[in-house]
Coordinates of C-alpha atoms and ligand atoms in Angstrom, one line a residue:
M88 CA 1.8 24.9 -8.2
S89 CA 1.2 23.7 -11.8
T90 CA -1.8 25.2 -13.6
H91 CA -2.2 21.9 -15.4
T92 CA -4.9 19.7 -13.7
P93 CA -3.3 16.4 -12.8
D94 CA -5.1 13.4 -14.3
L95 CA -4.4 10.2 -16.0
R96 CA -3.3 11.9 -19.2
S97 CA -0.9 14.3 -17.5
W98 CA 0.5 11.3 -15.6
L99 CA 0.9 9.3 -18.8
A100 CA 2.7 12.2 -20.4
T101 CA 5.1 12.3 -17.4
L102 CA 5.8 8.6 -17.7
D103 CA 6.3 8.9 -21.4
R104 CA 8.8 11.7 -21.0
A105 CA 10.7 9.6 -18.5
G106 CA 10.8 6.6 -20.7
E107 CA 8.7 4.7 -18.2
L108 CA 5.7 4.0 -20.5
H109 CA 5.3 1.6 -23.4
H110 CA 2.3 1.7 -25.8
V111 CA 1.4 -1.8 -26.6
T112 CA -0.3 -1.7 -30.0
A113 CA 0.0 -5.4 -30.7
A114 CA -3.3 -7.3 -30.4
V115 CA -3.7 -8.9 -26.9
D116 CA -6.3 -10.9 -25.2
W117 CA -8.0 -9.6 -22.0
D118 CA -8.3 -13.3 -21.0
Q119 CA -5.0 -14.0 -19.1
E120 CA -2.7 -12.6 -21.8
I121 CA -2.6 -9.0 -20.4
G122 CA -2.1 -10.3 -16.9
A123 CA 0.8 -12.5 -18.0
I124 CA 2.5 -9.7 -20.0
A125 CA 2.2 -7.4 -17.0
R126 CA 3.6 -10.1 -14.8
V127 CA 6.7 -10.5 -16.9
A128 CA 7.2 -6.8 -17.6
L129 CA 7.0 -6.0 -13.9
S130 CA 9.5 -8.8 -13.0
L131 CA 11.9 -7.3 -15.5
N132 CA 11.5 -3.9 -14.0
G133 CA 9.9 -2.9 -17.3
P134 CA 7.8 0.2 -18.1
A135 CA 4.1 0.9 -17.4
L136 CA 1.9 -0.5 -20.1
L137 CA -0.9 1.1 -22.1
F138 CA -2.8 -1.5 -24.2
S139 CA -4.8 -0.1 -27.1
N140 CA -5.5 -3.1 -29.2
I141 CA -7.5 -5.5 -27.1
I142 CA -9.2 -8.4 -28.8
G143 CA -13.0 -8.0 -28.8
H144 CA -12.6 -4.3 -27.7
E145 CA -11.6 -2.8 -31.0
N146 CA -14.9 -0.8 -31.2
T147 CA -16.3 -0.9 -27.7
R148 CA -17.1 2.2 -25.6
C149 CA -13.6 1.8 -24.0
T150 CA -10.7 0.4 -26.0
K151 CA -7.7 1.0 -23.7
L152 CA -6.3 -0.4 -20.5
F153 CA -3.5 1.1 -18.5
T154 CA -1.5 -0.8 -15.9
S155 CA 1.7 -0.9 -13.8
G156 CA 1.9 2.9 -13.6
I157 CA 3.5 2.8 -10.2
G158 CA 5.2 -0.6 -10.7
N159 CA 8.7 0.3 -9.5
R160 CA 10.5 2.8 -7.2
R161 CA 11.4 5.1 -10.0
R162 CA 7.8 5.6 -11.0
I163 CA 6.8 6.0 -7.3
Q164 CA 9.4 8.9 -7.2
L165 CA 7.9 10.4 -10.4
M166 CA 4.5 10.2 -8.9
L167 CA 5.7 12.0 -5.8
G168 CA 7.6 14.6 -7.8
L169 CA 11.0 13.5 -6.4
S170 CA 13.8 13.7 -8.8
G171 CA 17.2 12.1 -8.2
D172 CA 18.0 8.9 -6.3
Y173 CA 16.1 8.3 -3.1
T174 CA 16.5 5.3 -0.8
D175 CA 13.4 3.4 0.4
A176 CA 14.0 5.0 3.8
E177 CA 14.0 8.5 2.3
I178 CA 10.8 7.9 0.4
V179 CA 9.1 6.8 3.5
R180 CA 10.3 9.8 5.4
H181 CA 9.1 12.1 2.6
L182 CA 5.6 10.6 2.6
K183 CA 5.5 10.7 6.4
D184 CA 5.8 14.5 6.1
V185 CA 3.5 14.9 3.1
F186 CA 0.7 13.0 4.9
K187 CA 0.9 15.5 7.7
N188 CA 0.0 18.4 5.4
P189 CA -3.5 17.7 4.0
I190 CA -4.8 19.7 1.1
A191 CA -8.6 19.7 0.9
P192 CA -10.4 19.1 -2.4
R193 CA -12.6 21.7 -4.1
V194 CA -15.8 21.3 -6.0
V195 CA -16.0 22.6 -9.5
E196 CA -19.0 22.9 -11.9
T197 CA -18.0 20.3 -14.4
G198 CA -15.2 18.5 -16.1
P199 CA -14.1 16.0 -18.8
V200 CA -15.6 13.1 -16.9
K201 CA -19.0 14.4 -18.0
Q202 CA -18.2 14.2 -21.7
N203 CA -20.2 11.1 -22.0
I204 CA -23.2 10.2 -19.7
V205 CA -24.4 6.7 -20.1
A206 CA -27.9 5.7 -18.7
G207 CA -30.5 3.0 -19.0
D208 CA -30.0 0.2 -21.5
D209 CA -26.8 1.8 -22.7
I210 CA -25.1 0.8 -19.5
D211 CA -22.9 -2.2 -20.3
L212 CA -19.8 -3.1 -18.3
W213 CA -18.8 -5.6 -21.0
Q214 CA -17.9 -2.6 -23.1
F215 CA -14.8 -2.1 -20.9
P216 CA -11.7 -4.2 -21.4
A217 CA -11.4 -5.6 -17.9
P218 CA -9.0 -8.5 -17.8
R219 CA -9.3 -11.9 -16.4
W220 CA -5.9 -11.4 -14.9
H221 CA -5.0 -15.0 -13.8
A222 CA -6.2 -18.4 -15.0
S223 CA -7.8 -19.3 -11.7
D224 CA -9.9 -16.1 -11.4
G225 CA -13.6 -16.5 -11.4
G226 CA -14.2 -13.7 -13.9
R227 CA -13.2 -10.3 -15.3
Y228 CA -12.0 -8.1 -12.5
I229 CA -12.7 -4.5 -13.4
D230 CA -12.1 -3.2 -9.9
T231 CA -8.4 -3.6 -9.1
F232 CA -6.8 -0.2 -9.0
C233 CA -9.9 2.0 -8.7
G234 CA -11.1 4.3 -6.1
V235 CA -14.4 3.4 -4.4
V236 CA -16.0 6.5 -3.1
T237 CA -18.5 6.5 -0.2
E238 CA -19.6 9.1 2.4
D239 CA -19.9 8.9 6.1
K240 CA -23.5 9.8 6.9
V241 CA -22.6 11.3 10.3
T242 CA -19.4 13.3 9.5
G243 CA -20.0 13.9 5.8
R244 CA -16.4 12.8 5.2
D245 CA -15.6 11.0 2.0
N246 CA -13.7 7.7 2.0
I247 CA -11.9 6.4 -1.0
G248 CA -10.7 2.8 -0.9
V249 CA -9.4 0.1 -3.3
Y250 CA -11.8 -2.8 -3.0
R251 CA -11.8 -5.6 -5.6
G252 CA -14.8 -6.2 -7.8
M253 CA -15.8 -8.6 -10.6
I254 CA -18.3 -8.0 -13.4
V255 CA -21.4 -10.1 -13.0
D256 CA -23.5 -8.7 -15.9
R257 CA -24.1 -5.5 -17.8
D258 CA -25.0 -3.4 -14.8
R259 CA -23.6 -5.3 -11.8
I260 CA -20.2 -5.5 -10.1
V261 CA -19.9 -8.0 -7.2
K262 CA -17.5 -6.6 -4.5
L263 CA -15.3 -8.0 -1.7
L264 CA -16.5 -6.1 1.3
A265 CA -14.8 -6.2 4.7
T266 CA -16.9 -4.7 7.3
T267 CA -13.8 -3.2 9.1
Q268 CA -12.9 -1.1 6.1
G269 CA -13.8 2.5 5.5
W270 CA -16.8 1.7 3.3
G271 CA -17.8 -1.2 5.5
G272 CA -18.5 1.2 8.4
H273 CA -20.5 3.4 6.0
L274 CA -22.7 0.4 4.9
E275 CA -23.6 -0.2 8.6
Q276 CA -24.9 3.4 8.7
Y277 CA -27.1 2.9 5.6
K278 CA -28.5 -0.6 6.5
P279 CA -31.1 -1.7 5.6
E280 CA -31.0 0.9 2.7
P281 CA -28.6 0.4 -0.2
M282 CA -25.5 2.6 0.0
P283 CA -24.6 5.1 -2.7
V284 CA -21.2 4.3 -4.2
A285 CA -19.1 5.8 -7.0
V286 CA -16.1 4.0 -8.5
V287 CA -13.4 5.9 -10.2
Y288 CA -11.2 4.3 -12.8
G289 CA -8.2 6.2 -14.1
W290 CA -7.0 9.5 -12.7
H291 CA -3.5 10.5 -11.5
D292 CA -2.0 7.5 -9.9
A293 CA -2.0 9.4 -6.6
L294 CA -5.6 8.2 -6.4
P295 CA -5.1 4.4 -6.2
F296 CA -1.9 5.0 -4.2
C297 CA -3.9 6.7 -1.5
A298 CA -7.0 4.7 -1.8
G299 CA -5.1 1.5 -1.2
S300 CA -3.4 2.7 1.9
P301 CA -4.7 2.4 5.4
F302 CA -5.1 6.0 6.6
P303 CA -6.9 6.3 10.0
K304 CA -10.6 6.7 9.7
D305 CA -10.6 10.4 10.4
V306 CA -8.4 11.1 7.3
C307 CA -10.0 11.8 3.9
E308 CA -8.0 10.3 1.0
W309 CA -8.8 13.3 -1.2
D310 CA -6.8 15.4 1.2
M311 CA -3.9 13.0 1.0
M312 CA -4.0 13.0 -2.9
G313 CA -4.0 16.8 -2.7
A314 CA -1.0 16.6 -0.3
I315 CA 1.0 14.5 -2.7
L316 CA 0.1 16.6 -5.7
G317 CA 0.5 19.9 -3.9
R318 CA -2.9 21.2 -5.0
P319 CA -6.5 20.4 -4.3
V320 CA -8.3 17.6 -6.2
D321 CA -11.0 19.1 -8.4
L322 CA -14.2 17.2 -7.8
V323 CA -17.6 17.2 -9.6
A324 CA -21.0 16.0 -8.3
C325 CA -22.2 12.6 -9.5
E326 CA -25.4 12.2 -11.6
T327 CA -27.4 9.7 -9.5
V328 CA -25.7 9.4 -6.2
P329 CA -24.9 12.2 -3.6
L330 CA -21.1 11.8 -4.0
H331 CA -18.2 13.6 -5.7
V332 CA -15.5 12.3 -8.1
P333 CA -12.5 13.8 -9.8
A334 CA -13.6 16.1 -12.6
S335 CA -11.0 14.8 -14.9
A336 CA -11.4 11.1 -14.1
E337 CA -11.4 8.7 -17.1
I338 CA -14.4 6.6 -16.1
V339 CA -16.9 6.7 -13.2
V340 CA -19.4 4.1 -12.3
E341 CA -22.3 5.2 -10.0
G342 CA -24.7 2.9 -8.2
F343 CA -26.0 1.4 -5.0
L344 CA -24.6 -1.4 -2.9
D345 CA -27.4 -3.5 -1.4
P346 CA -26.8 -4.9 2.1
D347 CA -29.6 -7.5 1.7
P348 CA -28.0 -11.0 1.4
A349 CA -30.8 -12.0 -1.0
S350 CA -29.2 -9.6 -3.5
Y351 CA -25.7 -11.1 -3.2
A352 CA -23.8 -12.8 -6.0
E353 CA -20.9 -15.2 -6.1
E354 CA -17.6 -13.4 -6.0
G355 CA -14.2 -14.9 -6.7
P356 CA -12.0 -16.8 -6.7
F357 CA -9.3 -14.3 -7.3
A358 CA -5.5 -14.9 -7.1
E359 CA -4.9 -12.3 -4.4
Y360 CA -1.9 -10.4 -3.0
P361 CA -0.2 -13.2 -1.1
G362 CA 0.7 -14.8 -4.4
F363 CA -1.3 -18.0 -4.1
V364 CA -4.2 -19.5 -6.1
D365 CA -7.3 -18.6 -4.1
G366 CA -10.0 -21.1 -3.4
H367 CA -12.5 -18.5 -2.1
A368 CA -15.7 -18.0 -4.0
A369 CA -18.5 -16.7 -1.8
P370 CA -21.7 -14.7 -2.0
T371 CA -21.0 -11.0 -1.4
P372 CA -22.7 -7.6 -2.0
V373 CA -23.4 -6.3 -5.5
L374 CA -23.0 -2.8 -6.8
R375 CA -26.0 -2.1 -9.1
I376 CA -25.0 0.6 -11.7
T377 CA -27.3 3.6 -12.2
R378 CA -25.0 5.7 -14.4
I379 CA -21.6 5.6 -16.1
T380 CA -19.8 8.8 -17.0
H381 CA -16.6 8.9 -18.9
R382 CA -14.2 11.0 -21.0
D383 CA -14.0 10.7 -24.7
D384 CA -11.8 7.7 -25.7
P385 CA -11.5 6.7 -22.0
V386 CA -8.7 4.6 -20.5
L387 CA -9.5 1.9 -18.0
R388 CA -7.0 1.6 -15.1
G389 CA -6.3 -1.9 -13.8
S390 CA -3.6 -3.6 -11.8
L391 CA -2.1 -7.1 -11.6
E392 CA -2.2 -8.5 -8.1
G393 CA -0.3 -11.4 -6.3
M394 CA 3.3 -10.8 -5.2
R395 CA 6.1 -13.3 -4.7
P396 CA 9.8 -13.0 -4.3
G397 CA 11.1 -11.6 -7.6
F398 CA 7.6 -10.9 -8.8
L399 CA 6.5 -7.6 -7.3
V400 CA 3.4 -5.7 -8.4
E401 CA 2.0 -2.2 -8.0
D402 CA 0.4 -3.1 -4.7
S403 CA 3.9 -3.9 -3.4
M404 CA 4.9 -0.2 -3.9
L405 CA 2.0 1.0 -1.7
N406 CA 4.2 -0.2 1.1
Y407 CA 6.0 3.2 1.0
A408 CA 2.7 4.8 2.0
R409 CA 1.8 2.1 4.4
S410 CA 5.1 2.4 6.2
A411 CA 4.7 6.2 6.5
I412 CA 1.1 5.8 7.7
A413 CA 2.2 3.3 10.4
W414 CA 4.9 5.7 11.6
N415 CA 2.5 8.6 11.8
V416 CA -0.1 6.4 13.6
L417 CA 2.5 5.4 16.2
E418 CA 3.4 9.0 16.8
A419 CA -0.2 10.0 17.0
Q420 CA -0.7 7.3 19.6
G421 CA 2.1 8.8 21.7
V422 CA 4.7 6.1 21.1
R423 CA 8.0 7.8 21.6
G424 CA 11.3 7.4 19.8
V425 CA 10.4 5.8 16.5
T426 CA 13.3 6.4 14.1
D427 CA 12.3 4.3 11.1
V428 CA 9.5 2.0 9.8
W429 CA 9.6 -0.4 6.9
M430 CA 7.4 -3.0 5.3
T431 CA 9.3 -4.7 2.5
Q432 CA 7.7 -4.7 -1.0
V433 CA 7.0 -8.5 -0.9
S434 CA 4.8 -9.1 2.1
N435 CA 2.0 -6.4 1.6
G436 CA 2.5 -5.0 5.1
T437 CA 1.8 -8.4 6.7
N438 CA 5.3 -8.0 8.3
I439 CA 6.5 -4.7 9.6
V440 CA 9.8 -3.7 11.2
V441 CA 10.0 -0.7 13.5
Q442 CA 13.2 0.9 14.6
I443 CA 13.2 2.8 17.9
R444 CA 15.4 4.6 20.4
K445 CA 14.4 2.4 23.3
G446 CA 13.5 4.5 26.2
Y447 CA 11.9 2.1 28.7
R448 CA 11.2 -1.5 29.2
G449 CA 8.0 -2.4 27.3
H450 CA 8.7 0.1 24.5
A451 CA 8.5 -2.6 21.8
Q452 CA 5.3 -4.0 23.3
Q453 CA 3.8 -0.6 23.1
V454 CA 4.7 -0.3 19.4
A455 CA 3.0 -3.7 18.7
A456 CA -0.1 -2.9 20.7
A457 CA -0.6 0.5 19.0
L458 CA -0.4 -1.1 15.5
W459 CA -2.6 -4.0 16.4
G460 CA -5.3 -1.6 17.5
T461 CA -5.7 0.3 14.2
S462 CA -8.5 -0.3 11.7
G463 CA -5.8 -1.1 9.1
S464 CA -4.8 -4.2 11.0
I465 CA -7.3 -6.4 9.2
W466 CA -4.7 -6.6 6.3
F467 CA -1.5 -5.4 8.0
Y468 CA 0.9 -5.9 10.9
K469 CA 0.6 -9.7 11.5
N470 CA 4.2 -10.0 12.5
V471 CA 5.9 -7.0 14.2
M472 CA 9.6 -6.8 14.7
V473 CA 11.1 -4.0 16.8
V474 CA 14.8 -3.2 16.7
E475 CA 17.1 -0.4 17.9
E476 CA 18.9 2.3 16.0
D477 CA 22.1 0.3 15.2
I478 CA 20.0 -2.1 13.1
D479 CA 19.4 -0.9 9.6
I480 CA 15.8 -2.2 9.0
H481 CA 16.4 -2.1 5.2
D482 CA 19.3 -4.6 5.5
P483 CA 18.2 -8.3 5.8
Q484 CA 21.6 -9.2 7.4
A485 CA 21.2 -6.6 10.1
L486 CA 17.7 -7.9 10.9
D487 CA 19.0 -11.5 11.0
W488 CA 21.8 -10.5 13.4
A489 CA 19.3 -8.8 15.6
M490 CA 17.1 -11.8 15.5
A491 CA 20.0 -14.0 16.4
Y492 CA 21.4 -12.0 19.4
R493 CA 18.7 -9.8 20.7
V494 CA 15.8 -12.3 20.7
N495 CA 15.4 -15.0 23.3
A496 CA 12.0 -16.6 23.4
G497 CA 12.5 -17.7 27.0
Q498 CA 13.1 -14.0 28.1
G499 CA 9.7 -12.8 26.8
D500 CA 11.0 -11.5 23.5
I501 CA 8.4 -13.3 21.5
C502 CA 4.8 -12.4 22.3
V503 CA 1.8 -14.0 20.7
Y504 CA -1.5 -12.2 20.6
G505 CA -4.7 -13.7 19.4
P506 CA -6.9 -14.8 18.0
T507 CA -7.5 -11.4 16.5
M508 CA -9.1 -10.1 13.3
G509 CA -6.9 -10.6 10.3
S510 CA -6.7 -11.2 6.6
P511 CA -9.1 -13.7 5.2
L512 CA -6.8 -14.2 2.2
D513 CA -3.7 -15.4 4.2
P514 CA -3.4 -19.1 3.5
S515 CA -1.6 -19.8 6.7
T516 CA -4.9 -19.5 8.5
P517 CA -6.9 -22.7 8.3
Y518 CA -9.4 -22.2 5.5
Q519 CA -12.5 -22.9 7.6
R520 CA -11.5 -20.0 9.9
T521 CA -11.4 -17.4 7.1
N522 CA -15.2 -17.2 6.4
M523 CA -15.8 -13.5 6.1
A524 CA -19.6 -13.9 5.9
K525 CA -19.6 -15.7 9.2
Y526 CA -16.9 -13.8 11.1
G527 CA -16.7 -10.5 9.3
S528 CA -12.9 -11.0 9.1
G529 CA -10.3 -13.6 8.8
E530 CA -8.3 -14.7 11.8
W531 CA -4.7 -14.1 12.8
H532 CA -2.5 -14.8 15.7
R533 CA -0.1 -11.9 15.8
V534 CA 3.5 -12.0 17.0
L535 CA 5.8 -9.4 18.4
I536 CA 9.5 -10.1 18.0
D537 CA 11.2 -7.8 20.5
A538 CA 14.7 -7.6 19.1
T539 CA 15.8 -4.7 21.3
R540 CA 18.4 -5.2 23.9
S541 CA 17.0 -6.6 27.1
W542 CA 17.2 -4.4 30.2
D543 CA 17.1 -7.4 32.5
N544 CA 20.7 -8.4 32.7
D545 CA 22.8 -7.4 35.8
P546 CA 25.4 -4.8 34.9
R547 CA 28.9 -6.1 34.4
P548 CA 32.2 -4.3 34.8
E549 CA 33.7 -5.8 31.6
W550 CA 30.7 -4.3 29.7
G551 CA 31.5 -0.9 31.1
G552 CA 28.9 -1.3 33.8
R553 CA 26.2 -1.9 31.2
H554 CA 23.4 -4.4 31.1
Y555 CA 24.2 -5.6 27.6
P556 CA 27.6 -6.1 26.0
P557 CA 28.5 -3.1 23.8
V558 CA 28.9 -3.7 20.1
N559 CA 32.5 -4.4 19.1
K560 CA 33.5 -1.3 17.1
I561 CA 36.5 0.6 15.9
A562 CA 37.4 3.8 17.7
P563 CA 36.5 6.9 15.7
E564 CA 40.2 8.2 15.8
L565 CA 41.6 4.9 14.4
E566 CA 38.9 4.8 11.8
A567 CA 39.7 8.4 10.7
R568 CA 43.4 7.5 10.4
I569 CA 42.5 4.5 8.2
A570 CA 40.2 6.6 6.1
A571 CA 42.9 9.2 5.6
R572 CA 45.4 6.6 4.5
W573 CA 43.0 4.4 2.5
Q574 CA 44.5 5.3 -0.9
E575 CA 48.0 4.6 0.4
Y576 CA 47.1 1.0 1.3
G577 CA 46.3 0.6 -2.4
I578 CA 43.5 -1.8 -1.8
G579 CA 41.8 -0.4 -4.9
I580 CA 38.2 0.0 -3.8
P581 CA 36.4 3.1 -2.6
Y582 CA 36.2 3.8 1.1
L583 CA 33.0 3.2 3.2
D584 CA 30.2 5.6 2.7
D585 CA 29.0 7.8 5.6
A586 CA 26.3 5.4 6.8
R587 CA 28.6 2.3 6.8
R588 CA 31.4 4.3 8.4
E589 CA 29.0 5.4 11.2
L590 CA 27.9 1.8 11.8
L591 CA 31.6 0.8 12.1
T592 CA 32.4 3.4 14.7
M593 CA 28.9 4.2 16.1
E594 CA 30.4 7.6 16.9
K595 CA 27.1 9.5 16.6
L596 CA 24.9 6.7 17.7
S597 CA 26.9 6.1 20.9
R598 CA 26.1 9.6 22.0
R599 CA 22.4 9.0 22.2
F600 CA 22.2 5.2 22.5
P601 CA 21.0 4.6 26.0
D602 CA 23.5 2.7 28.1
V603 CA 21.2 -0.1 29.3
Ligands
FMN1659 C1 -4.8 -3.7 -5.6 C2 -5.4 -3.6 -4.3 C3 -6.6 -4.4 -4.0 C4 -7.2 -4.4 -2.8 N1 -8.4 -5.1 -2.7 C5 -9.1 -5.0 -1.5 C6 -10.3 -5.7 -1.3 O1 -10.8 -6.3 -2.2 N2 -11.0 -5.5 -0.2 C7 -10.5 -4.7 0.8 O2 -11.1 -4.6 1.9 N3 -9.3 -4.1 0.7 C8 -8.6 -4.2 -0.4 N4 -7.4 -3.6 -0.6 C9 -6.8 -2.9 0.6 C10 -7.4 -1.6 0.9 O3 -7.4 -0.8 -0.3 C11 -6.8 -0.9 2.0 O4 -7.0 -1.6 3.2 C12 -7.2 0.6 2.2 O5 -6.8 1.0 3.5 C13 -8.7 0.7 2.2 O6 -9.1 2.0 2.4 P1 -9.9 2.3 3.8 O7 -8.9 2.2 4.9 O8 -10.4 3.7 3.6 O9 -11.0 1.3 3.9 C14 -6.7 -3.6 -1.8 C15 -5.6 -2.8 -2.0 C16 -5.0 -2.8 -3.3 C17 -3.8 -1.9 -3.5
MN1660 MN1 -10.1 5.5 4.5

């Protein structure tokens, strides 16, 4: 365990040492230019960016903005303390284990976040260099990669979530609030009273990584940050709300969120995660600021949103955590035989593929039903695909092959479930059905694609008495002979790696693959 308290500054130092941080000292505009630079740098697999010369913010309370800290796989590995080369699957497996070993936070007396305490007329959110990230955004989005802290009145458990927010004026941030989210449930407990809220900007990136991931409601995100960092998060009490925040946070905004619709302000539009221009602008709850505390020379943390093929963002990288969480949730629900879970970086968890060792008819349906019943399902798991162990879920060709030859709609392999709750930001839902104020959610019809082998065929002798034709493969003895003589053939390319070799022979897999 390191004695150095992790925070944004130690994280910046780590990135710097790894050559994964660029200090942008050229003058840049918070109005769209920072967003566009981040977009291009991310698409080029470029470094994280620390902007320190932002036009109009040369002498404001905060002059710096940090973004893209976990914008690629290498930086995810650095954040997790994994050195060397890891595959996507290995990172998910690692996180799956990490999340099973919570480390509770501890409360300390004070910390650098109390170096400056801002009250009364000195509170002015315009002093912070929040970008207007995209041309179509309705304003300056200060809450993009923050941690919104609230407390459950009944259990006393803290919840930390990433929920977007736009500056309305000096002391008000208008928030997008989904009632099914962690803090949405807390607000119900407080109604009709305003709910105390603290928003943290800038700490170790384990914070937004965990706050943006759909842990079950009985999990506290502080414990998960502790698990990632291998030590408790040090927390201090807030000044004006009964909440705690990291002692070494860069900036903390304290205040109250009023559930009274009369206090709402217009929020949006904001070009959101699906990668489209968003037409939504609607009245939503406002966080009224009672205090700001910050370190000397604070750094604001922000993140570009909106992902498309070839244009991934930090949010894309949270899919490592989201995949691991989905896997743990399936296990906790008693779903047997899950061997891999993956949400690619481009669809924000809207699509998920689960690999199983099929043990019974209806196994894939159980997987889908378990995922669809979680609180995280407002944003995730619209389309669920389930495959067996010979299908590498990280290989688009393997998935396409499974889709082709293990899916037959007429045999019940496609199951549509809905209408259900779902993302109000998904443009495939008719716009008039995405009214959050009216419905408390968007609307999805979900689909299960059961790409496991059907158990309904009659067994056939030419299939070795099985219900499904065996995969055409090379006998392990023959393959071993070819491997031994590979050099001799002089084909001039390296032999298959262990994983490909296994898929060619299915030697190990055949031993446990059920003969359906
Ligand atoms: C960059 C980013 C922005 C997000 N914006 C929102 C948002 O505005 N509203 C929301 O409900 N969820 C948003 N999310 C998703 C939530 O953070 C995610 O669902 C998480 O599980 C919330 O925590 P909770 O499960 O404790 O509520 C965002 C996630 C990221 C990474
Ligand atoms: Mn939560």
